[in-house]
Amino acid sequence: MKYEILDYEGMERVLKDLSDYLTKLNICDEIVFDSRLVTSELISNILQHSAGKAYFTGLVRNGFVELEIGSDEKFTPPAVSRCSTVYAESGRGLFLVDSFCERRVTTDDGVKVYIRIKE
């Protein structure tokens, strides 16, 4: 699955196709939900904070859902995420992503995350 996303409507198509893809592979509903949540958070950040396009690739390999999200504008997220304070209006996204993923790595144009598939 490879996509170029220009807007929130495009993101919704990606989320639907991701759900369909994972469901056809008999991935449990919990992992489908986690994958959608992580994808939505990362793409939303690009659409909200970047002037460029978002890119998405998703696949299942070696017991993981692998999601790669990037953009035209290079962004290097912090290696360690922290949850913002209870009164902050933003700043929880990367922390949330890391809570659902086993691993997150920085790529040339974004991030790649790995969500372990539960047996």
XYZ file of C-alpha atoms in Angstrom:
119
model
C 0.000 0.000 0.000
C 1.544 3.294 -1.106
C -0.281 6.612 -0.949
C 0.243 10.307 -1.450
C -2.034 12.361 0.826
C -2.953 15.989 0.162
C -5.801 16.538 2.627
C -7.970 14.969 5.340
C -10.221 13.350 2.745
C -7.167 11.554 1.389
C -6.239 10.504 4.903
C -9.702 8.988 5.396
C -9.213 6.904 2.217
C -5.878 5.660 3.547
C -7.434 4.705 6.892
C -10.257 2.804 5.186
C -7.894 0.977 2.843
C -5.554 0.164 5.748
C -8.465 -1.298 7.729
C -9.627 -3.343 4.752
C -6.088 -4.617 4.078
C -5.480 -5.670 7.686
C -8.926 -7.225 8.035
C -8.403 -9.329 4.892
C -5.216 -10.648 6.502
C -7.204 -11.632 9.615
C -5.408 -9.122 11.818
C -7.356 -8.710 15.073
C -9.584 -5.670 15.563
C -7.342 -4.267 18.312
C -4.318 -4.098 16.017
C -6.435 -2.667 13.193
C -7.598 0.069 15.583
C -4.048 0.728 16.839
C -2.745 0.937 13.269
C -5.467 3.385 12.252
C -4.856 5.537 15.331
C -1.096 5.735 14.758
C -1.526 6.430 11.033
C -4.123 9.095 11.689
C -1.981 10.853 14.285
C 1.142 10.934 12.118
C -0.583 11.986 8.897
C -2.656 14.618 10.726
C 0.530 16.146 12.095
C 1.941 16.471 8.596
C -1.270 17.943 7.184
C -1.507 20.382 10.066
C 2.127 21.473 10.378
C 3.599 21.053 6.896
C 3.096 22.784 3.584
C 3.927 19.615 1.642
C 2.249 16.308 0.903
C 2.151 13.333 3.218
C 3.225 9.887 2.083
C 2.109 6.569 3.537
C 3.218 2.993 3.063
C 1.811 0.118 5.068
C 2.445 -3.609 5.049
C 2.439 -6.689 7.223
C 5.787 -8.435 7.567
C 7.570 -10.627 10.114
C 4.834 -10.399 12.746
C 4.461 -6.619 12.556
C 2.274 -4.028 10.916
C 4.899 -1.684 9.418
C 3.731 1.865 8.793
C 5.921 4.469 7.130
C 4.765 8.064 7.072
C 6.724 10.894 5.505
C 6.368 14.281 3.903
C 7.901 16.635 1.387
C 9.351 18.656 4.255
C 11.969 16.851 6.320
C 11.025 16.431 9.947
C 13.061 14.694 12.617
C 10.952 13.909 15.670
C 12.621 13.651 19.068
C 14.056 10.214 19.813
C 12.214 10.073 23.134
C 8.630 11.285 23.362
C 7.130 12.811 26.476
C 3.495 13.358 27.332
C 2.647 17.026 27.712
C 1.102 18.332 30.904
C -2.544 17.794 31.668
C -3.316 21.455 30.869
C -1.441 21.605 27.550
C -3.598 21.810 24.429
C -1.221 19.755 22.290
C 1.956 17.728 22.462
C 0.632 14.241 23.137
C 0.686 12.847 19.599
C 4.143 11.317 19.455
C 3.744 9.998 22.991
C 0.497 8.340 21.906
C 2.158 6.872 18.809
C 5.011 5.451 20.883
C 2.527 3.948 23.349
C 1.045 1.746 20.609
C 4.233 0.887 18.715
C 6.948 -1.531 19.606
C 9.522 0.561 17.757
C 9.796 3.887 15.933
C 12.683 4.849 13.669
C 13.435 8.043 11.813
C 13.672 7.750 8.023
C 14.946 10.197 5.408
C 11.520 11.821 5.070
C 9.602 10.858 8.221
C 9.115 7.921 10.536
C 8.568 4.188 10.360
C 6.705 2.433 13.153
C 6.240 -1.213 14.005
C 3.119 -2.538 15.697
C 3.449 -6.146 16.887
C 0.681 -8.446 15.702
C -0.745 -10.388 18.633
C -1.347 -14.087 18.149
